[in-house]
PDB file of C-alpha atoms and ligand atoms in Angstrom:
ATOM      1  CA  UNK A  21      91.370 113.625  93.387  1.00 49.00           C
ATOM      2  CA  UNK A  22      92.024 116.966  95.062  1.00 48.00           C
ATOM      3  CA  UNK A  23      93.442 119.529  92.638  1.00 61.00           C
ATOM      4  CA  UNK A  24      97.189 119.919  92.716  1.00 81.00           C
ATOM      5  CA  UNK A  25      96.825 123.273  94.386  1.00 85.00           C
ATOM      6  CA  UNK A  26      99.313 126.078  93.752  1.00 89.00           C
ATOM      7  CA  UNK A  27     100.536 126.198  97.370  1.00 91.00           C
ATOM      8  CA  UNK A  28     101.413 122.518  97.219  1.00 93.00           C
ATOM      9  CA  UNK A  29     103.116 122.860  93.834  1.00 93.00           C
ATOM     10  CA  UNK A  30     105.191 125.802  95.082  1.00 94.00           C
ATOM     11  CA  UNK A  31     106.215 123.833  98.169  1.00 96.00           C
ATOM     12  CA  UNK A  32     107.136 120.863  96.009  1.00 95.00           C
ATOM     13  CA  UNK A  33     109.214 122.919  93.588  1.00 94.00           C
ATOM     14  CA  UNK A  34     111.052 124.629  96.452  1.00 96.00           C
ATOM     15  CA  UNK A  35     111.649 121.401  98.404  1.00 97.00           C
ATOM     16  CA  UNK A  36     115.084 119.859  98.749  1.00 98.00           C
ATOM     17  CA  UNK A  37     114.336 116.974 101.058  1.00 98.00           C
ATOM     18  CA  UNK A  38     111.175 114.878 100.979  1.00 98.00           C
ATOM     19  CA  UNK A  39     110.326 111.918 103.201  1.00 98.00           C
ATOM     20  CA  UNK A  40     107.719 109.261 102.683  1.00 98.00           C
ATOM     21  CA  UNK A  41     106.051 107.449 105.569  1.00 99.00           C
ATOM     22  CA  UNK A  42     104.376 104.387 104.121  1.00 99.00           C
ATOM     23  CA  UNK A  43     102.036 101.621 105.246  1.00 98.00           C
ATOM     24  CA  UNK A  44     100.345  98.538 103.890  1.00 98.00           C
ATOM     25  CA  UNK A  45      98.213 100.524 101.398  1.00 98.00           C
ATOM     26  CA  UNK A  46     101.426 101.415  99.561  1.00 98.00           C
ATOM     27  CA  UNK A  47     101.705  97.772  98.503  1.00 98.00           C
ATOM     28  CA  UNK A  48      97.982  97.050  98.021  1.00 98.00           C
ATOM     29  CA  UNK A  49      98.198  97.621  94.272  1.00 98.00           C
ATOM     30  CA  UNK A  50     101.080  95.139  94.149  1.00 98.00           C
ATOM     31  CA  UNK A  51      98.619  92.508  95.373  1.00 97.00           C
ATOM     32  CA  UNK A  52      99.665  92.390  99.038  1.00 96.00           C
ATOM     33  CA  UNK A  53      96.648  92.593 101.342  1.00 94.00           C
ATOM     34  CA  UNK A  54      96.480  95.331 103.996  1.00 96.00           C
ATOM     35  CA  UNK A  55      95.908  94.516 107.680  1.00 94.00           C
ATOM     36  CA  UNK A  56      92.779  96.455 108.570  1.00 92.00           C
ATOM     37  CA  UNK A  57      89.591  97.249 106.683  1.00 84.00           C
ATOM     38  CA  UNK A  58      87.234  95.043 104.687  1.00 83.00           C
ATOM     39  CA  UNK A  59      89.902  93.145 102.723  1.00 83.00           C
ATOM     40  CA  UNK A  60      92.506  93.291 105.477  1.00 88.00           C
ATOM     41  CA  UNK A  61      94.207  90.112 106.695  1.00 86.00           C
ATOM     42  CA  UNK A  62      93.111  90.716 110.291  1.00 84.00           C
ATOM     43  CA  UNK A  63      89.605  89.727 109.103  1.00 84.00           C
ATOM     44  CA  UNK A  64      90.966  86.220 108.497  1.00 82.00           C
ATOM     45  CA  UNK A  65      93.872  85.972 110.931  1.00 79.00           C
ATOM     46  CA  UNK A  66      93.797  87.318 114.463  1.00 78.00           C
ATOM     47  CA  UNK A  67      96.795  89.515 115.298  1.00 77.00           C
ATOM     48  CA  UNK A  68      96.864  88.381 118.889  1.00 69.00           C
ATOM     49  CA  UNK A  69      97.306  84.783 117.663  1.00 75.00           C
ATOM     50  CA  UNK A  70      99.984  85.486 115.100  1.00 85.00           C
ATOM     51  CA  UNK A  71     101.765  88.819 115.421  1.00 89.00           C
ATOM     52  CA  UNK A  72     103.165  88.630 118.912  1.00 90.00           C
ATOM     53  CA  UNK A  73     106.003  86.886 120.681  1.00 94.00           C
ATOM     54  CA  UNK A  74     103.851  84.835 123.061  1.00 92.00           C
ATOM     55  CA  UNK A  75     101.972  83.350 120.112  1.00 91.00           C
ATOM     56  CA  UNK A  76     105.267  82.402 118.473  1.00 93.00           C
ATOM     57  CA  UNK A  77     106.600  80.648 121.557  1.00 92.00           C
ATOM     58  CA  UNK A  78     103.246  78.889 122.074  1.00 91.00           C
ATOM     59  CA  UNK A  79     102.771  77.795 118.444  1.00 91.00           C
ATOM     60  CA  UNK A  80     105.927  78.393 116.420  1.00 92.00           C
ATOM     61  CA  UNK A  81     104.745  76.033 113.642  1.00 91.00           C
ATOM     62  CA  UNK A  82     101.538  77.988 113.073  1.00 90.00           C
ATOM     63  CA  UNK A  83     103.220  81.394 113.156  1.00 91.00           C
ATOM     64  CA  UNK A  84     106.067  80.215 110.916  1.00 90.00           C
ATOM     65  CA  UNK A  85     103.623  78.747 108.405  1.00 90.00           C
ATOM     66  CA  UNK A  86     101.775  82.078 108.263  1.00 90.00           C
ATOM     67  CA  UNK A  87     105.008  83.929 107.539  1.00 92.00           C
ATOM     68  CA  UNK A  88     106.030  81.363 104.920  1.00 89.00           C
ATOM     69  CA  UNK A  89     102.679  81.872 103.206  1.00 90.00           C
ATOM     70  CA  UNK A  90     103.153  85.648 103.222  1.00 92.00           C
ATOM     71  CA  UNK A  91     106.744  85.327 101.964  1.00 91.00           C
ATOM     72  CA  UNK A  92     105.455  83.365  98.991  1.00 91.00           C
ATOM     73  CA  UNK A  93     102.804  86.030  98.240  1.00 93.00           C
ATOM     74  CA  UNK A  94     105.336  88.846  98.558  1.00 95.00           C
ATOM     75  CA  UNK A  95     107.948  87.119  96.404  1.00 93.00           C
ATOM     76  CA  UNK A  96     105.412  86.759  93.611  1.00 95.00           C
ATOM     77  CA  UNK A  97     104.491  90.475  93.770  1.00 97.00           C
ATOM     78  CA  UNK A  98     106.366  93.385  92.235  1.00 98.00           C
ATOM     79  CA  UNK A  99     106.735  97.070  93.132  1.00 98.00           C
ATOM     80  CA  UNK A 100     103.837  99.133  91.731  1.00 98.00           C
ATOM     81  CA  UNK A 101     103.825 102.584  90.048  1.00 98.00           C
ATOM     82  CA  UNK A 102     103.658 104.210  93.515  1.00 98.00           C
ATOM     83  CA  UNK A 103     106.917 102.587  94.672  1.00 98.00           C
ATOM     84  CA  UNK A 104     108.530 103.441  91.331  1.00 98.00           C
ATOM     85  CA  UNK A 105     107.368 107.078  91.513  1.00 98.00           C
ATOM     86  CA  UNK A 106     109.062 107.467  94.913  1.00 98.00           C
ATOM     87  CA  UNK A 107     112.258 105.996  93.500  1.00 98.00           C
ATOM     88  CA  UNK A 108     112.071 108.312  90.474  1.00 97.00           C
ATOM     89  CA  UNK A 109     111.831 111.374  92.718  1.00 97.00           C
ATOM     90  CA  UNK A 110     115.439 110.708  93.756  1.00 97.00           C
ATOM     91  CA  UNK A 111     116.540 112.418  90.541  1.00 96.00           C
ATOM     92  CA  UNK A 112     115.093 115.714  91.846  1.00 96.00           C
ATOM     93  CA  UNK A 113     115.112 115.548  95.653  1.00 97.00           C
ATOM     94  CA  UNK A 114     116.851 113.998  98.601  1.00 98.00           C
ATOM     95  CA  UNK A 115     114.418 111.201  99.461  1.00 98.00           C
ATOM     96  CA  UNK A 116     114.044 109.083 102.583  1.00 98.00           C
ATOM     97  CA  UNK A 117     111.478 106.322 102.825  1.00 99.00           C
ATOM     98  CA  UNK A 118     110.296 105.355 106.298  1.00 99.00           C
ATOM     99  CA  UNK A 119     108.153 102.295 105.923  1.00 99.00           C
ATOM    100  CA  UNK A 120     106.082 100.192 108.280  1.00 98.00           C
ATOM    101  CA  UNK A 121     106.010  97.513 105.598  1.00 98.00           C
ATOM    102  CA  UNK A 122     108.032  94.348 105.912  1.00 98.00           C
ATOM    103  CA  UNK A 123     107.634  93.398 102.238  1.00 98.00           C
ATOM    104  CA  UNK A 124     110.945  94.748 100.886  1.00 97.00           C
ATOM    105  CA  UNK A 125     109.174  96.398  97.922  1.00 98.00           C
ATOM    106  CA  UNK A 126     110.736  99.860  98.355  1.00 98.00           C
ATOM    107  CA  UNK A 127     114.163  98.221  98.192  1.00 98.00           C
ATOM    108  CA  UNK A 128     113.132  96.204  95.162  1.00 98.00           C
ATOM    109  CA  UNK A 129     111.875  99.410  93.494  1.00 98.00           C
ATOM    110  CA  UNK A 130     115.405 100.803  93.886  1.00 98.00           C
ATOM    111  CA  UNK A 131     114.868 103.396  96.641  1.00 98.00           C
ATOM    112  CA  UNK A 132     118.276 104.054  98.126  1.00 98.00           C
ATOM    113  CA  UNK A 133     117.380 105.185 101.648  1.00 98.00           C
ATOM    114  CA  UNK A 134     114.769 102.972 103.294  1.00 98.00           C
ATOM    115  CA  UNK A 135     114.119 102.762 107.033  1.00 98.00           C
ATOM    116  CA  UNK A 136     112.151  99.591 107.828  1.00 98.00           C
ATOM    117  CA  UNK A 137     110.494 100.397 111.145  1.00 98.00           C
ATOM    118  CA  UNK A 138     108.785  97.016 111.556  1.00 98.00           C
ATOM    119  CA  UNK A 139     111.525  94.841 110.071  1.00 98.00           C
ATOM    120  CA  UNK A 140     111.754  92.764 106.920  1.00 97.00           C
ATOM    121  CA  UNK A 141     109.988  89.457 106.304  1.00 95.00           C
ATOM    122  CA  UNK A 142     112.933  88.077 104.341  1.00 93.00           C
ATOM    123  CA  UNK A 143     115.201  88.343 107.378  1.00 95.00           C
ATOM    124  CA  UNK A 144     115.308  86.026 110.391  1.00 95.00           C
ATOM    125  CA  UNK A 145     117.366  85.396 113.474  1.00 96.00           C
ATOM    126  CA  UNK A 146     117.866  82.803 116.193  1.00 95.00           C
ATOM    127  CA  UNK A 147     116.140  83.578 119.476  1.00 95.00           C
ATOM    128  CA  UNK A 148     118.953  81.971 121.450  1.00 97.00           C
ATOM    129  CA  UNK A 149     122.268  82.977 119.849  1.00 97.00           C
ATOM    130  CA  UNK A 150     120.997  85.789 117.544  1.00 96.00           C
ATOM    131  CA  UNK A 151     122.675  84.220 114.485  1.00 95.00           C
ATOM    132  CA  UNK A 152     121.131  85.749 111.381  1.00 95.00           C
ATOM    133  CA  UNK A 153     119.372  83.843 108.616  1.00 92.00           C
ATOM    134  CA  UNK A 154     118.708  86.557 106.084  1.00 89.00           C
ATOM    135  CA  UNK A 155     118.153  84.254 103.137  1.00 76.00           C
ATOM    136  CA  UNK A 156     115.164  82.042 103.958  1.00 64.00           C
ATOM    137  CA  UNK A 157     116.416  79.600 101.310  1.00 65.00           C
ATOM    138  CA  UNK A 158     119.230  78.735 103.756  1.00 63.00           C
ATOM    139  CA  UNK A 159     116.681  77.429 106.186  1.00 66.00           C
ATOM    140  CA  UNK A 160     115.271  73.983 106.494  1.00 62.00           C
ATOM    141  CA  UNK A 161     111.663  75.086 106.614  1.00 62.00           C
ATOM    142  CA  UNK A 162     109.658  71.939 107.076  1.00 69.00           C
ATOM    143  CA  UNK A 163     107.972  72.621 110.395  1.00 76.00           C
ATOM    144  CA  UNK A 164     109.670  75.182 112.575  1.00 83.00           C
ATOM    145  CA  UNK A 165     113.227  76.026 111.580  1.00 87.00           C
ATOM    146  CA  UNK A 166     115.965  75.602 114.155  1.00 90.00           C
ATOM    147  CA  UNK A 167     119.349  77.242 114.355  1.00 91.00           C
ATOM    148  CA  UNK A 168     122.564  75.191 114.401  1.00 91.00           C
ATOM    149  CA  UNK A 169     122.561  75.914 118.174  1.00 95.00           C
ATOM    150  CA  UNK A 170     119.093  74.346 118.486  1.00 92.00           C
ATOM    151  CA  UNK A 171     117.326  77.675 119.106  1.00 94.00           C
ATOM    152  CA  UNK A 172     114.078  78.725 117.464  1.00 93.00           C
ATOM    153  CA  UNK A 173     114.424  80.957 114.418  1.00 94.00           C
ATOM    154  CA  UNK A 174     112.007  83.869 114.181  1.00 95.00           C
ATOM    155  CA  UNK A 175     111.233  86.403 111.452  1.00 95.00           C
ATOM    156  CA  UNK A 176     112.998  89.726 111.951  1.00 97.00           C
ATOM    157  CA  UNK A 177     109.777  91.709 112.225  1.00 97.00           C
ATOM    158  CA  UNK A 178     108.358  93.810 115.061  1.00 98.00           C
ATOM    159  CA  UNK A 179     105.399  92.242 116.779  1.00 96.00           C
ATOM    160  CA  UNK A 180     102.890  93.983 119.053  1.00 94.00           C
ATOM    161  CA  UNK A 181     104.406  94.828 122.415  1.00 94.00           C
ATOM    162  CA  UNK A 182     107.958  94.715 121.054  1.00 96.00           C
ATOM    163  CA  UNK A 183     110.250  97.682 120.799  1.00 97.00           C
ATOM    164  CA  UNK A 184     111.362  98.884 117.409  1.00 98.00           C
ATOM    165  CA  UNK A 185     115.056  98.148 116.584  1.00 96.00           C
ATOM    166  CA  UNK A 186     117.264 100.286 118.780  1.00 96.00           C
ATOM    167  CA  UNK A 187     117.798 103.817 117.518  1.00 98.00           C
ATOM    168  CA  UNK A 188     115.720 103.316 114.384  1.00 98.00           C
ATOM    169  CA  UNK A 189     112.695 105.319 115.438  1.00 98.00           C
ATOM    170  CA  UNK A 190     114.890 108.229 116.581  1.00 98.00           C
ATOM    171  CA  UNK A 191     116.647 108.072 113.194  1.00 98.00           C
ATOM    172  CA  UNK A 192     113.252 108.196 111.451  1.00 98.00           C
ATOM    173  CA  UNK A 193     112.242 111.193 113.561  1.00 98.00           C
ATOM    174  CA  UNK A 194     115.418 113.051 112.555  1.00 98.00           C
ATOM    175  CA  UNK A 195     114.742 112.335 108.890  1.00 98.00           C
ATOM    176  CA  UNK A 196     111.153 113.521 109.213  1.00 98.00           C
ATOM    177  CA  UNK A 197     111.851 116.798 110.978  1.00 98.00           C
ATOM    178  CA  UNK A 198     114.672 117.687 108.598  1.00 98.00           C
ATOM    179  CA  UNK A 199     112.333 117.299 105.603  1.00 98.00           C
ATOM    180  CA  UNK A 200     110.547 120.053 103.716  1.00 98.00           C
ATOM    181  CA  UNK A 201     107.615 117.778 102.938  1.00 98.00           C
ATOM    182  CA  UNK A 202     106.416 114.495 104.459  1.00 98.00           C
ATOM    183  CA  UNK A 203     104.036 112.247 102.541  1.00 98.00           C
ATOM    184  CA  UNK A 204     102.037 109.796 104.656  1.00 98.00           C
ATOM    185  CA  UNK A 205     100.908 107.107 102.229  1.00 98.00           C
ATOM    186  CA  UNK A 206      98.634 104.092 102.684  1.00 98.00           C
ATOM    187  CA  UNK A 207      98.573 103.828 106.445  1.00 98.00           C
ATOM    188  CA  UNK A 208      95.605 103.769 108.802  1.00 97.00           C
ATOM    189  CA  UNK A 209      97.774 105.732 111.268  1.00 97.00           C
ATOM    190  CA  UNK A 210      96.769 103.660 114.288  1.00 96.00           C
ATOM    191  CA  UNK A 211      99.930 101.757 115.194  1.00 96.00           C
ATOM    192  CA  UNK A 212     102.324 103.577 117.503  1.00 97.00           C
ATOM    193  CA  UNK A 213     105.005 104.756 117.818  1.00 98.00           C
ATOM    194  CA  UNK A 214     105.154 104.850 113.981  1.00 98.00           C
ATOM    195  CA  UNK A 215     101.879 106.804 113.676  1.00 98.00           C
ATOM    196  CA  UNK A 216     103.338 109.676 115.678  1.00 98.00           C
ATOM    197  CA  UNK A 217     105.787 110.598 112.899  1.00 98.00           C
ATOM    198  CA  UNK A 218     103.423 112.805 110.843  1.00 98.00           C
ATOM    199  CA  UNK A 219     102.370 114.600 114.059  1.00 98.00           C
ATOM    200  CA  UNK A 220     106.022 115.199 114.961  1.00 98.00           C
ATOM    201  CA  UNK A 221     106.552 116.597 111.475  1.00 98.00           C
ATOM    202  CA  UNK A 222     103.642 119.031 111.851  1.00 98.00           C
ATOM    203  CA  UNK A 223     105.022 120.297 115.158  1.00 98.00           C
ATOM    204  CA  UNK A 224     108.245 121.182 113.333  1.00 98.00           C
ATOM    205  CA  UNK A 225     106.385 122.957 110.524  1.00 98.00           C
ATOM    206  CA  UNK A 226     107.057 120.254 107.960  1.00 98.00           C
ATOM    207  CA  UNK A 227     104.308 120.286 105.313  1.00 98.00           C
ATOM    208  CA  UNK A 228     102.455 116.967 105.590  1.00 98.00           C
ATOM    209  CA  UNK A 229     100.523 115.452 102.706  1.00 97.00           C
ATOM    210  CA  UNK A 230      98.422 112.330 103.134  1.00 98.00           C
ATOM    211  CA  UNK A 231      97.541 109.910 100.331  1.00 98.00           C
ATOM    212  CA  UNK A 232      94.806 107.349 101.010  1.00 98.00           C
ATOM    213  CA  UNK A 233      91.548 106.232  99.357  1.00 97.00           C
ATOM    214  CA  UNK A 234      89.779 106.785 102.700  1.00 97.00           C
ATOM    215  CA  UNK A 235      90.098 109.244 105.549  1.00 98.00           C
ATOM    216  CA  UNK A 236      92.189 108.054 108.493  1.00 98.00           C
ATOM    217  CA  UNK A 237      92.913 109.030 112.094  1.00 96.00           C
ATOM    218  CA  UNK A 238      95.424 111.501 110.682  1.00 98.00           C
ATOM    219  CA  UNK A 239      93.432 113.153 107.897  1.00 98.00           C
ATOM    220  CA  UNK A 240      92.014 116.022 109.942  1.00 98.00           C
ATOM    221  CA  UNK A 241      95.569 117.135 110.815  1.00 98.00           C
ATOM    222  CA  UNK A 242      97.139 116.819 107.344  1.00 98.00           C
ATOM    223  CA  UNK A 243      98.034 120.004 105.478  1.00 97.00           C
ATOM    224  CA  UNK A 244      96.727 118.350 102.331  1.00 96.00           C
ATOM    225  CA  UNK A 245      94.794 115.139 101.702  1.00 96.00           C
ATOM    226  CA  UNK A 246      94.831 113.362  98.352  1.00 96.00           C
ATOM    227  CA  UNK A 247      91.950 110.908  98.323  1.00 97.00           C
ATOM    228  CA  UNK A 248      93.058 108.072  96.076  1.00 97.00           C
ATOM    229  CA  UNK A 249      95.399 105.162  95.522  1.00 98.00           C
ATOM    230  CA  UNK A 250      99.137 105.482  95.946  1.00 98.00           C
ATOM    231  CA  UNK A 251      99.819 103.927  92.543  1.00 98.00           C
ATOM    232  CA  UNK A 252      97.671 106.601  90.889  1.00 98.00           C
ATOM    233  CA  UNK A 253      98.341 109.732  92.958  1.00 97.00           C
ATOM    234  CA  UNK A 254     102.135 109.501  93.287  1.00 97.00           C
ATOM    235  CA  UNK A 255     102.821 109.195  89.530  1.00 97.00           C
ATOM    236  CA  UNK A 256     100.427 112.154  88.972  1.00 95.00           C
ATOM    237  CA  UNK A 257     102.444 114.285  91.370  1.00 91.00           C
ATOM    238  CA  UNK A 258     105.660 113.432  89.551  1.00 87.00           C
ATOM    239  CA  UNK A 259     104.099 114.328  86.215  1.00 89.00           C
ATOM    240  CA  UNK A 260     102.959 117.684  87.609  1.00 87.00           C
ATOM    241  CA  UNK A 261     106.525 118.739  88.354  1.00 85.00           C
ATOM    242  CA  UNK A 262     108.290 117.150  85.356  1.00 81.00           C
TER     243      UNK A 262
HETATM  244  C1  LIG B   6      95.637 102.465 100.346  1.00 58.08           C
HETATM  245  C2  LIG B   6      95.459 101.709  99.247  1.00 58.08           C
HETATM  246  C3  LIG B   6      96.070 102.169  98.090  1.00 58.08           C
HETATM  247  C4  LIG B   6      94.403 100.714 100.772  1.00 58.08           C
HETATM  248  N1  LIG B   6      96.799 103.295  98.115  1.00 58.08           N
HETATM  249  N2  LIG B   6      96.323 103.564 100.478  1.00 58.08           N
HETATM  250  C5  LIG B   6      96.964 101.302 123.263  1.00 58.08           C
HETATM  251  C6  LIG B   6      97.068 102.607 122.816  1.00 58.08           C
HETATM  252  C7  LIG B   6      98.160 102.994 122.034  1.00 58.08           C
HETATM  253  C8  LIG B   6      99.182 102.127 121.725  1.00 58.08           C
HETATM  254  C9  LIG B   6      99.081 100.849 122.192  1.00 58.08           C
HETATM  255  C10 LIG B   6      97.999 100.441 122.957  1.00 58.08           C
HETATM  256  N3  LIG B   6      98.159  99.130 123.253  1.00 58.08           N
HETATM  257  C11 LIG B   6      99.321  98.691 122.683  1.00 58.08           C
HETATM  258  C12 LIG B   6      99.897  99.740 122.044  1.00 58.08           C
HETATM  259  C13 LIG B   6     101.158  99.747 121.300  1.00 58.08           C
HETATM  260  C14 LIG B   6     101.018  99.075 119.952  1.00 58.08           C
HETATM  261  C15 LIG B   6      99.939  99.804 119.156  1.00 58.08           C
HETATM  262  O1  LIG B   6     100.171 100.815 118.545  1.00 58.08           O
HETATM  263  N4  LIG B   6      98.746  99.240 119.161  1.00 58.08           N
HETATM  264  C16 LIG B   6      97.581  99.895 118.548  1.00 58.08           C
HETATM  265  C17 LIG B   6      97.131  99.068 117.335  1.00 58.08           C
HETATM  266  C18 LIG B   6      96.521 100.026 119.606  1.00 58.08           C
HETATM  267  N5  LIG B   6     102.304  99.231 119.335  1.00 58.08           N
HETATM  268  C19 LIG B   6     103.279  98.350 119.532  1.00 58.08           C
HETATM  269  O2  LIG B   6     103.133  97.337 120.214  1.00 58.08           O
HETATM  270  C20 LIG B   6     104.627  98.690 118.922  1.00 58.08           C
HETATM  271  N6  LIG B   6     105.648  98.618 119.884  1.00 58.08           N
HETATM  272  C21 LIG B   6     105.663  99.402 120.973  1.00 58.08           C
HETATM  273  O3  LIG B   6     104.797 100.216 121.196  1.00 58.08           O
HETATM  274  O4  LIG B   6     106.752  99.206 121.768  1.00 58.08           O
HETATM  275  C22 LIG B   6     106.728  99.791 123.061  1.00 58.08           C
HETATM  276  C23 LIG B   6     106.134  98.748 123.983  1.00 58.08           C
HETATM  277  C24 LIG B   6     106.939  97.745 124.432  1.00 58.08           C
HETATM  278  C25 LIG B   6     106.400  96.809 125.319  1.00 58.08           C
HETATM  279  C26 LIG B   6     105.056  96.871 125.687  1.00 58.08           C
HETATM  280  C27 LIG B   6     104.248  97.870 125.182  1.00 58.08           C
HETATM  281  C28 LIG B   6     104.802  98.820 124.315  1.00 58.08           C
HETATM  282  C29 LIG B   6     104.992  97.678 117.847  1.00 58.08           C
HETATM  283  C30 LIG B   6     104.038  97.696 116.714  1.00 58.08           C
HETATM  284  C31 LIG B   6     104.400  96.574 115.737  1.00 58.08           C
HETATM  285  C32 LIG B   6     103.396  96.483 114.621  1.00 58.08           C
HETATM  286  N7  LIG B   6     103.582  95.241 113.925  1.00 58.08           N
HETATM  287  C33 LIG B   6     102.780  94.981 112.766  1.00 58.08           C
HETATM  288  C34 LIG B   6     103.073  93.552 112.295  1.00 58.08           C
HETATM  289  C35 LIG B   6     104.438  93.482 111.602  1.00 58.08           C
HETATM  290  C36 LIG B   6     104.801  92.098 111.241  1.00 58.08           C
HETATM  291  C37 LIG B   6     103.876  91.450 110.242  1.00 58.08           C
HETATM  292  O5  LIG B   6     103.472  92.062 109.228  1.00 58.08           O
HETATM  293  O6  LIG B   6     103.553  90.296 110.438  1.00 58.08           O
HETATM  294  O7  LIG B   6     103.061  95.953 111.763  1.00 58.08           O
HETATM  295  S1  LIG B   6     101.025  95.180 113.054  1.00 58.08           S
HETATM  296  C38 LIG B   6     100.665  95.851 111.465  1.00 58.08           C
HETATM  297  O8  LIG B   6     100.178  97.205 111.629  1.00 58.08           O
HETATM  298  C39 LIG B   6     102.034  95.968 110.742  1.00 58.08           C
HETATM  299  C40 LIG B   6     101.912  97.322 110.098  1.00 58.08           C
HETATM  300  O9  LIG B   6     103.206  97.833 109.812  1.00 58.08           O
HETATM  301  C41 LIG B   6     101.150  98.118 111.109  1.00 58.08           C
HETATM  302  C42 LIG B   6     100.498  99.342 110.546  1.00 58.08           C
HETATM  303  O10 LIG B   6      99.498  99.011 109.647  1.00 58.08           O
HETATM  304  P1  LIG B   6      99.268  99.914 108.341  1.00 58.08           P
HETATM  305  O11 LIG B   6     100.470  99.855 107.495  1.00 58.08           O
HETATM  306  O12 LIG B   6      98.786 101.248 108.721  1.00 58.08           O
HETATM  307  O13 LIG B   6      98.172  99.047 107.574  1.00 58.08           O
HETATM  308  P2  LIG B   6      96.559  99.111 107.702  1.00 58.08           P
HETATM  309  O14 LIG B   6      96.042  97.854 107.113  1.00 58.08           O
HETATM  310  O15 LIG B   6      96.132  99.422 109.073  1.00 58.08           O
HETATM  311  O16 LIG B   6      96.130 100.349 106.804  1.00 58.08           O
HETATM  312  C43 LIG B   6      96.267 100.311 105.398  1.00 58.08           C
HETATM  313  C44 LIG B   6      95.799 101.667 104.849  1.00 58.08           C
HETATM  314  O17 LIG B   6      96.039 101.666 103.446  1.00 58.08           O
HETATM  315  C45 LIG B   6      94.308 101.960 105.051  1.00 58.08           C
HETATM  316  O18 LIG B   6      94.156 103.281 105.562  1.00 58.08           O
HETATM  317  C46 LIG B   6      93.737 101.880 103.636  1.00 58.08           C
HETATM  318  O19 LIG B   6      92.653 102.777 103.424  1.00 58.08           O
HETATM  319  C47 LIG B   6      94.923 102.280 102.819  1.00 58.08           C
HETATM  320  N8  LIG B   6      94.933 101.798 101.443  1.00 58.08           N
HETATM  321  N9  LIG B   6      94.633 100.594  99.620  1.00 58.08           N
HETATM  322  C48 LIG B   6      96.905 103.973  99.329  1.00 58.08           C
HETATM  323  N10 LIG B   6      95.928 101.480  96.937  1.00 58.08           N
HETATM  324 ZN1  LIG B   7     121.247  79.931 117.463  1.00 58.08          ZN
END
């Protein structure tokens, strides 16, 4: 791991507001597979067959089954020391979490301000009347679930080609540019518009720190790169300022 250099420590001690931009790697140590890379789920499941609206309308059973499988995995997992470290930082700083993850783990860790850019796998809504089904247990889930109006029920997640929920990305941008430090943790930084957030931060002179076991599309721009796992690096940073 890169040394906790004095410039970084000074910035951290002087900071009032810190934001975290997180991706699938944040939850890897909880046992939830990432999307890309050697162990990523896109090696087994093709995104164009599962993570887009056309695929859902063409084969709702298959897409629903995939989400049910992932819901079961996620429900059996727990927040890891990385999620808990971010929550713990709330005792010292104003913290906002902007996550691409749909796994609800930042909420389960107790973080109080979480922006879920790509939705939440536990939430659903009817394509036809928009009625919400936010507790999957309410659903009859043999085959494809149907709303009381007969419409198809879909997971409340953002698929490729879909816009992010209205106003949410702009809200995330405001949080990022009003931060003293932005941590970009566990994301390959390839999916837009989310991946633009650390670049927007840099343009506004926010100090951007990346945490990842491998270099990403963003690494060359980061003010500081911690090469390592979120569940290891984030608790170390907390300890350094305690
Ligand atoms: C660790 C670790 C440990 C491992 N500790 N780290 C061409 C050019 C540019 C853009 C486009 C284009 N063609 C299409 C687009 C737009 C498209 C896009 O960006 N595509 C690119 C991939 C090319 N974007 C969209 O479509 C977005 N919408 C949009 O643009 O709307 C406007 C529009 C409207 C109409 C038409 C066209 C445009 C929506 C994007 C939605 C993304 N949805 C998904 C699925 C969510 C639901 C589900 O899960 O089922 O979101 S895709 C998937 O990728 C998921 C993630 O949130 C997202 C990002 O992935 P993430 O989190 O970075 O994960 P990985 O796996 O990539 O990386 C994990 C990282 O962790 C790695 O770096 C590891 O090293 C690291 N790691 N262990 C720390 N222990
Ligand atoms: Zn309905």
